[in-house]
mmCIF file of C-alpha atoms in Angstrom:
data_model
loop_
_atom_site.group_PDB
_atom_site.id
_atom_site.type_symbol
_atom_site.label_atom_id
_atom_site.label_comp_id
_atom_site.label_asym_id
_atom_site.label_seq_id
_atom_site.Cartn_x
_atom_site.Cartn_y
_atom_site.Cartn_z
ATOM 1 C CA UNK A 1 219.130 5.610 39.440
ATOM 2 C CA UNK A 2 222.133 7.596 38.400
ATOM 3 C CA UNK A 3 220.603 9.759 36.389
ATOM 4 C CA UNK A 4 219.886 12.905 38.257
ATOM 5 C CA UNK A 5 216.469 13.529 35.676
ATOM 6 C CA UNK A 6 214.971 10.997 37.701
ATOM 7 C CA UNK A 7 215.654 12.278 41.303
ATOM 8 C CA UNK A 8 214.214 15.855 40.326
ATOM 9 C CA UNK A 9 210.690 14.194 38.616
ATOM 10 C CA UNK A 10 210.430 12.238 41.187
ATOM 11 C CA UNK A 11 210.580 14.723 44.394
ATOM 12 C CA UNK A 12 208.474 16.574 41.704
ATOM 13 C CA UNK A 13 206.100 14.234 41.365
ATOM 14 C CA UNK A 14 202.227 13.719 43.474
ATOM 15 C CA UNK A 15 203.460 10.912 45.403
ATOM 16 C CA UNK A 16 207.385 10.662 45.310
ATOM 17 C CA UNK A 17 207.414 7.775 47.489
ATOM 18 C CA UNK A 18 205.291 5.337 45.344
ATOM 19 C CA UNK A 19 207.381 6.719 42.258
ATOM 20 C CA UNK A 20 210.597 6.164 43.557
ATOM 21 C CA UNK A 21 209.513 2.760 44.940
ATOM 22 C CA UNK A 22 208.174 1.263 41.772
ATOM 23 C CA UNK A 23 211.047 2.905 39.350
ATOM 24 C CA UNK A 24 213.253 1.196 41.377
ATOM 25 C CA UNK A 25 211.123 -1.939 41.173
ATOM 26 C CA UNK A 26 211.178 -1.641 37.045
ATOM 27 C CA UNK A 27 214.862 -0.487 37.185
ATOM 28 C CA UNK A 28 215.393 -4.131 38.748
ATOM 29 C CA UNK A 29 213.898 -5.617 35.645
ATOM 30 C CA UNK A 30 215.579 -5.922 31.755
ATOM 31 C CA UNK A 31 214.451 -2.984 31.380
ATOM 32 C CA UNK A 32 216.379 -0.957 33.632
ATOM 33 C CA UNK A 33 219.415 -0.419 31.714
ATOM 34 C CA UNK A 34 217.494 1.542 29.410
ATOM 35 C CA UNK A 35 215.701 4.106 32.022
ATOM 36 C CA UNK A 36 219.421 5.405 32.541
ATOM 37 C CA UNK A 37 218.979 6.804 29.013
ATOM 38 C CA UNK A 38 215.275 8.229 29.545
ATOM 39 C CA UNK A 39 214.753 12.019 28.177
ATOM 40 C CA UNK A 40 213.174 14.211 30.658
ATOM 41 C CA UNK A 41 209.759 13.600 29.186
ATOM 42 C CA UNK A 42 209.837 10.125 29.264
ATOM 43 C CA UNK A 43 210.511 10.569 32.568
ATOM 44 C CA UNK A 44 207.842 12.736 33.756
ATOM 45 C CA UNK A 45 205.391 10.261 32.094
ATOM 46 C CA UNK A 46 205.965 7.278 34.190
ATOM 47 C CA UNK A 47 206.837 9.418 37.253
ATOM 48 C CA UNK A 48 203.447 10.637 36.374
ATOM 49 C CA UNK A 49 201.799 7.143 35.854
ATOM 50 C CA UNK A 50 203.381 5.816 39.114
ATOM 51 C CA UNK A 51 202.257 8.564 41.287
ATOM 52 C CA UNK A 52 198.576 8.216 39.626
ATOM 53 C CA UNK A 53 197.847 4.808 39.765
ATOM 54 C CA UNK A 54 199.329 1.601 41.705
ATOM 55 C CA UNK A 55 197.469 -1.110 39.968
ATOM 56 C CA UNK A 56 198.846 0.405 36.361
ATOM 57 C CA UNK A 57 202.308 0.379 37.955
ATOM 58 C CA UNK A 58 202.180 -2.984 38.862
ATOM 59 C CA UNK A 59 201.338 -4.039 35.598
ATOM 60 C CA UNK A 60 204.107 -2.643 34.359
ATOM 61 C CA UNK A 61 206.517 -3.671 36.391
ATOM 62 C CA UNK A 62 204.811 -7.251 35.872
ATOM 63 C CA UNK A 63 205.291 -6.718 32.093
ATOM 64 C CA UNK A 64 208.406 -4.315 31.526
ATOM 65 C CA UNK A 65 207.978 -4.970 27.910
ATOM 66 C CA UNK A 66 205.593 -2.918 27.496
ATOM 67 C CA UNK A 67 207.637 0.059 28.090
ATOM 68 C CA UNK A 68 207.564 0.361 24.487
ATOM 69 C CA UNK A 69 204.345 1.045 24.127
ATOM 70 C CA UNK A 70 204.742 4.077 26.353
ATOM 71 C CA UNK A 71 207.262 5.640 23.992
ATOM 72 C CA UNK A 72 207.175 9.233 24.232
ATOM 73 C CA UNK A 73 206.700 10.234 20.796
ATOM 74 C CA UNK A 74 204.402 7.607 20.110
ATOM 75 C CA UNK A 75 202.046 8.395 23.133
ATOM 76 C CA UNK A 76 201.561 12.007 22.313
ATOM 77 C CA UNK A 77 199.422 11.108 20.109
ATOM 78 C CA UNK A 78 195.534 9.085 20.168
ATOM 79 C CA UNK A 79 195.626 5.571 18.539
ATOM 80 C CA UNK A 80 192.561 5.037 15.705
ATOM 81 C CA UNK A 81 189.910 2.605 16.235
ATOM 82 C CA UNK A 82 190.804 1.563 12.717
ATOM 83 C CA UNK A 83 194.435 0.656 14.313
ATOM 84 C CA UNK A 84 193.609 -1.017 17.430
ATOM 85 C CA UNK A 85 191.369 -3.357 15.114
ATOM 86 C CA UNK A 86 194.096 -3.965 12.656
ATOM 87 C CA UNK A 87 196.450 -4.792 15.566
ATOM 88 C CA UNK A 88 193.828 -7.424 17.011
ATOM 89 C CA UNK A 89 192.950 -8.879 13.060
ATOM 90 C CA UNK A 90 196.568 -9.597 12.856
ATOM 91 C CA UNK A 91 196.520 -12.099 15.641
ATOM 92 C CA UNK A 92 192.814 -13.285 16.050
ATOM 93 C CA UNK A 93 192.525 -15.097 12.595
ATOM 94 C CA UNK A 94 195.687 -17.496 13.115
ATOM 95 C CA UNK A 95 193.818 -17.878 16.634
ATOM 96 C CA UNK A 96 190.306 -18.771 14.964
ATOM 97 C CA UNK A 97 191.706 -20.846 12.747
ATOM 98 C CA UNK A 98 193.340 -22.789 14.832
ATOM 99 C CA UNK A 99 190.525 -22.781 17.547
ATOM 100 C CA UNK A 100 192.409 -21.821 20.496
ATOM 101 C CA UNK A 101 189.748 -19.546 21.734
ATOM 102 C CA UNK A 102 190.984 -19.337 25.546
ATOM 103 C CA UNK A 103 194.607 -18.121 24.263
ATOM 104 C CA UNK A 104 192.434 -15.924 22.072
ATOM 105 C CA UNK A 105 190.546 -14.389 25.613
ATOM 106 C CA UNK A 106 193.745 -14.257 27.158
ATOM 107 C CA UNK A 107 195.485 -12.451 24.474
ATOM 108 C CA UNK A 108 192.828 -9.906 23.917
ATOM 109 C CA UNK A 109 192.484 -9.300 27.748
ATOM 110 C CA UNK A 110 196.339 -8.182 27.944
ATOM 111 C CA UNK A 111 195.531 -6.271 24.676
ATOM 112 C CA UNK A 112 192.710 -4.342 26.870
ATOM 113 C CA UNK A 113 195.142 -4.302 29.390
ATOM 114 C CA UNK A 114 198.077 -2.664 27.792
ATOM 115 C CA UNK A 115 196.226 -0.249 26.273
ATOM 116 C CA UNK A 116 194.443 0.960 29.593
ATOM 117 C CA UNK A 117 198.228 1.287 30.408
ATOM 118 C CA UNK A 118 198.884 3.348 27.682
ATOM 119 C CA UNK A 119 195.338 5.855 27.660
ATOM 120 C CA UNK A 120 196.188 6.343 31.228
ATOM 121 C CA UNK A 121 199.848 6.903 31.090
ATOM 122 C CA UNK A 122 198.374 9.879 28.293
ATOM 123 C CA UNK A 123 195.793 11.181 30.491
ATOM 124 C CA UNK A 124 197.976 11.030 33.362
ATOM 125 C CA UNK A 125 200.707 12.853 31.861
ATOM 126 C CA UNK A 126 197.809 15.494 30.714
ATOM 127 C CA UNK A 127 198.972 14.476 26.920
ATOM 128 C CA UNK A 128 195.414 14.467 26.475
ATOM 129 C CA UNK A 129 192.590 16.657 27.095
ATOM 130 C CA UNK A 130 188.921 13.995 28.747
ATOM 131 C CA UNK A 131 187.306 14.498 25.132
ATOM 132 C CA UNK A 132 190.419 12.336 23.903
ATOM 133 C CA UNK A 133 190.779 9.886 26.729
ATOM 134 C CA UNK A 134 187.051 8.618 27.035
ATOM 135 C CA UNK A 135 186.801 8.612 23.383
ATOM 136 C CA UNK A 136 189.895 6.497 23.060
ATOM 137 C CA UNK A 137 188.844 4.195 26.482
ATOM 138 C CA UNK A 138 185.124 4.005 24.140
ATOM 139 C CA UNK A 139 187.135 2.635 20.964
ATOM 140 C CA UNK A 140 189.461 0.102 22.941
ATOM 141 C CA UNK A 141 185.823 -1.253 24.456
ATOM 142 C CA UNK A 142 184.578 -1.909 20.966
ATOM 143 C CA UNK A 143 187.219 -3.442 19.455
ATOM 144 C CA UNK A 144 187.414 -6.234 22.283
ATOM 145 C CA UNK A 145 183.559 -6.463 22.398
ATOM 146 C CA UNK A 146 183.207 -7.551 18.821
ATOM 147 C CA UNK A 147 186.256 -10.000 18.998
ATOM 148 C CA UNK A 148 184.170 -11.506 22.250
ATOM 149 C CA UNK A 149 181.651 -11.948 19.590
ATOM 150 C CA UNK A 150 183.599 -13.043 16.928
ATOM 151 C CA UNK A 151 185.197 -15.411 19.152
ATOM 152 C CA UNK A 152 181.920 -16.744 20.524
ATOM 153 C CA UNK A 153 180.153 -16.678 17.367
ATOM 154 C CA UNK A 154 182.779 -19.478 16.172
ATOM 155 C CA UNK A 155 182.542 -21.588 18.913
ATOM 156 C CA UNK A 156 178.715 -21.567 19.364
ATOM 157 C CA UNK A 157 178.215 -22.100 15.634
ATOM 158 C CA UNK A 158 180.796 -24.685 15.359
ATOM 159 C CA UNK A 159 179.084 -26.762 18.535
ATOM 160 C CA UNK A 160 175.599 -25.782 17.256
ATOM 161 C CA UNK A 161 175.203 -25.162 14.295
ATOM 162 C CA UNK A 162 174.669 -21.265 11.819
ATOM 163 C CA UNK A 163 171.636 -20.041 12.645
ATOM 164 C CA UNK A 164 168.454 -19.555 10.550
ATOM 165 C CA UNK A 165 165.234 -18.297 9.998
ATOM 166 C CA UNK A 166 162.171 -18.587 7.626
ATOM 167 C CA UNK A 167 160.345 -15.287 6.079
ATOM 168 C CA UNK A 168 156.529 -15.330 5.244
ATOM 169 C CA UNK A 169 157.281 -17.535 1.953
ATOM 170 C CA UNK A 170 158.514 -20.123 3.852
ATOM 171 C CA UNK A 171 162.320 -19.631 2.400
ATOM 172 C CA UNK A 172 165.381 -19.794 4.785
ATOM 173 C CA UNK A 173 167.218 -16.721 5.410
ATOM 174 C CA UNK A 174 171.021 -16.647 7.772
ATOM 175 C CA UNK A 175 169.861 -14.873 10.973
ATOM 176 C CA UNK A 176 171.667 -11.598 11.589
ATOM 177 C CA UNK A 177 173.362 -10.794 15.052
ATOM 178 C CA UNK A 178 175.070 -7.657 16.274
ATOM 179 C CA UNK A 179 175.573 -6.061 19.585
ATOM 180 C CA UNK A 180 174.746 -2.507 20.054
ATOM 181 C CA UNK A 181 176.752 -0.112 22.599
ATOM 182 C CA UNK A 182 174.182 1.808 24.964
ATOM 183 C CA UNK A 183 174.749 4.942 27.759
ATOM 184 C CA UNK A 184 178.194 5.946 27.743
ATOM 185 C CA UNK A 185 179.793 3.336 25.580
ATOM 186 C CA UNK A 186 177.166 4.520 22.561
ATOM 187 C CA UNK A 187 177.668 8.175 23.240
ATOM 188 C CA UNK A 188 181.743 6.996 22.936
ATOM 189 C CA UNK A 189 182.248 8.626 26.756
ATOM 190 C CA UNK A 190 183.334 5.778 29.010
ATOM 191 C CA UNK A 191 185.271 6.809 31.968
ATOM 192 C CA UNK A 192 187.788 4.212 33.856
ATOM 193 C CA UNK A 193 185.236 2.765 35.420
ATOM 194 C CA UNK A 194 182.075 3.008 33.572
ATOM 195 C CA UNK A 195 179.801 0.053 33.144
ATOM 196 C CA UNK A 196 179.295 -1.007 29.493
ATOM 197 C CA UNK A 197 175.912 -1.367 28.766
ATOM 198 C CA UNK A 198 175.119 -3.504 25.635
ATOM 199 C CA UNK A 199 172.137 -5.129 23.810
ATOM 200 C CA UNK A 200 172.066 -7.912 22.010
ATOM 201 C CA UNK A 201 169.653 -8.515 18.792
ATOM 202 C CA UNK A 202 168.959 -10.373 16.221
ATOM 203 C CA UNK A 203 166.735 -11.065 12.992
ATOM 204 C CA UNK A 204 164.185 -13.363 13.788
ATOM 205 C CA UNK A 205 163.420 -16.842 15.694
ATOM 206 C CA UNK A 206 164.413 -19.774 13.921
ATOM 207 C CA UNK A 207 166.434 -22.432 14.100
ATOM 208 C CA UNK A 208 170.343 -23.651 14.043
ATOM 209 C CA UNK A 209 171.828 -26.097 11.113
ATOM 210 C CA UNK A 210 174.748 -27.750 10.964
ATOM 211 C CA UNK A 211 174.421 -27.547 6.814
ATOM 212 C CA UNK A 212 172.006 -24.799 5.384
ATOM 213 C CA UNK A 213 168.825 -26.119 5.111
#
C-alpha cells in the first residue's frame, strides 16, 4: 500500500503481521483501489478488526463487498432491531412467496454473518462500550430466530397442514406458536459465543388441517 496511513496503523496495530498480511490480501481484491483513499479512521478500524480476529478477516477478504458495511460513519453508530428486521422483510417475502426456503437460509445466514462482521469491527475498534455490543449481538439473534420460524412455519404448514385446536365448547380455535429467548439471549446479553437458549410453546394439542375445519 502506498499510502503511508496504512504502514503507521499497522506497526501500530496488536498483531502487525496478520494486519499487514490480510490488507494486502483485500488490497488484491476490487476493492483495493479504494483502500488507497481510506481516512485514518477507516484505517484503524480494519487494522483493528484484522489484528482481533482471523476468521472475521477471512470473511472479508472472501466477501470484499462488504466493505461497505464497515463505513466509518455508518459504524459509529448501533443499528435498531427495528432496522435489521426491515432489512430482512425486504428480502424474505419475495423468498416466501416464491418458496425458495434454502436460498432463504442461505441468505439470512450471510445476513448473520455480515453483521457479526460489522458488531465486531465496532467493538473491536472500541466504537462501542459491552452494554452496546451484546445488546446489538442479542437483537441480530432475534431477528434471524423468528425468520427460522417464519421460514419453517411455511413449509411445515404448507406440507401439513395450519394447526388447530378445540376449547371446552367443542369450537376450533388456530393454535398459537412463539418462541421465547431464555438466559442471556432474554436478558438481551449474548456474548460471541454464548449459547442461545430458547423454548418453544404453544396453545393447546390439537390437530393440523389442510382447510379450517
Amino acid at each position: 500500500m502506498k499510502n503511508a496511513l496504512w504502514t503507521k496503523a499497522i506497526k501500530a496495530g496488536a498483531d502487525p503481521q496478520r494486519a499487514r498480511r490480510f490488507v494486502e490480501l483485500l488490497a488484491a481484491t476490487p476493492a483495493g483501489t479504494a483502500l488507497e483513499k481510506y481516512s485514518a479512521d477507516q484505517i484503524h478500524l480494519l487494522v483493528a478488526l484484522f489484528s482481533g480476529s482471523q476468521a472475521l478477516s477471512e470473511l472479508l477478504v472472501a466477501n470484499p463487498d462488504w466493505l461497505t458495511t464497515l463505513d466509518i460513519e455508518r459504524i459509529r453508530h448501533s443499528r435498531r432491531e427495528q432496522g435489521l428486521r426491515g432489512e430482512v422483510r425486504g428480502w424474505l417475502e419475495s423468498r416466501l412467496v416464491e418458496r425458495d426456503y434454502t436460498g432463504a437460509l442461505a441468505q439470512l445466514r450471510r445476513f448473520k454473518q455480515r453483521e457479526m462482521l460489522r458488531i465486531a469491527a465496532r467493538d473491536l475498534a472500541r466504537l462501542a462500550d459491552v452494554v452496546a455490543i451484546t445488546r446489538e449481538i442479542s437483537d441480530v439473534a432475534d431477528v434471524c430466530l423468528d425468520t427460522v420460524w417464519q421460514i419453517c412455519r411455511q413449509q411445515f404448514t404448507e406440507r401439513f397442514g395450519q394447526p388447530y385446536h378445540q376449547d371446552a365448547d367443542g369450537r376450533w380455535h388456530s393454535t398459537e406458536f412463539c418462541v421465547l429467548g431464555m438466559g442471556k439471549l432474554g436478558g438481551q446479553e449474548l456474548n460471541y459465543s454464548s449459547d442461545v437458549d430458547v423454548l418453544f410453546v404453544y396453545g393447546d394439542e390439537g390437530q393440523v388441517f389442510k382447510e379450517p375445519p
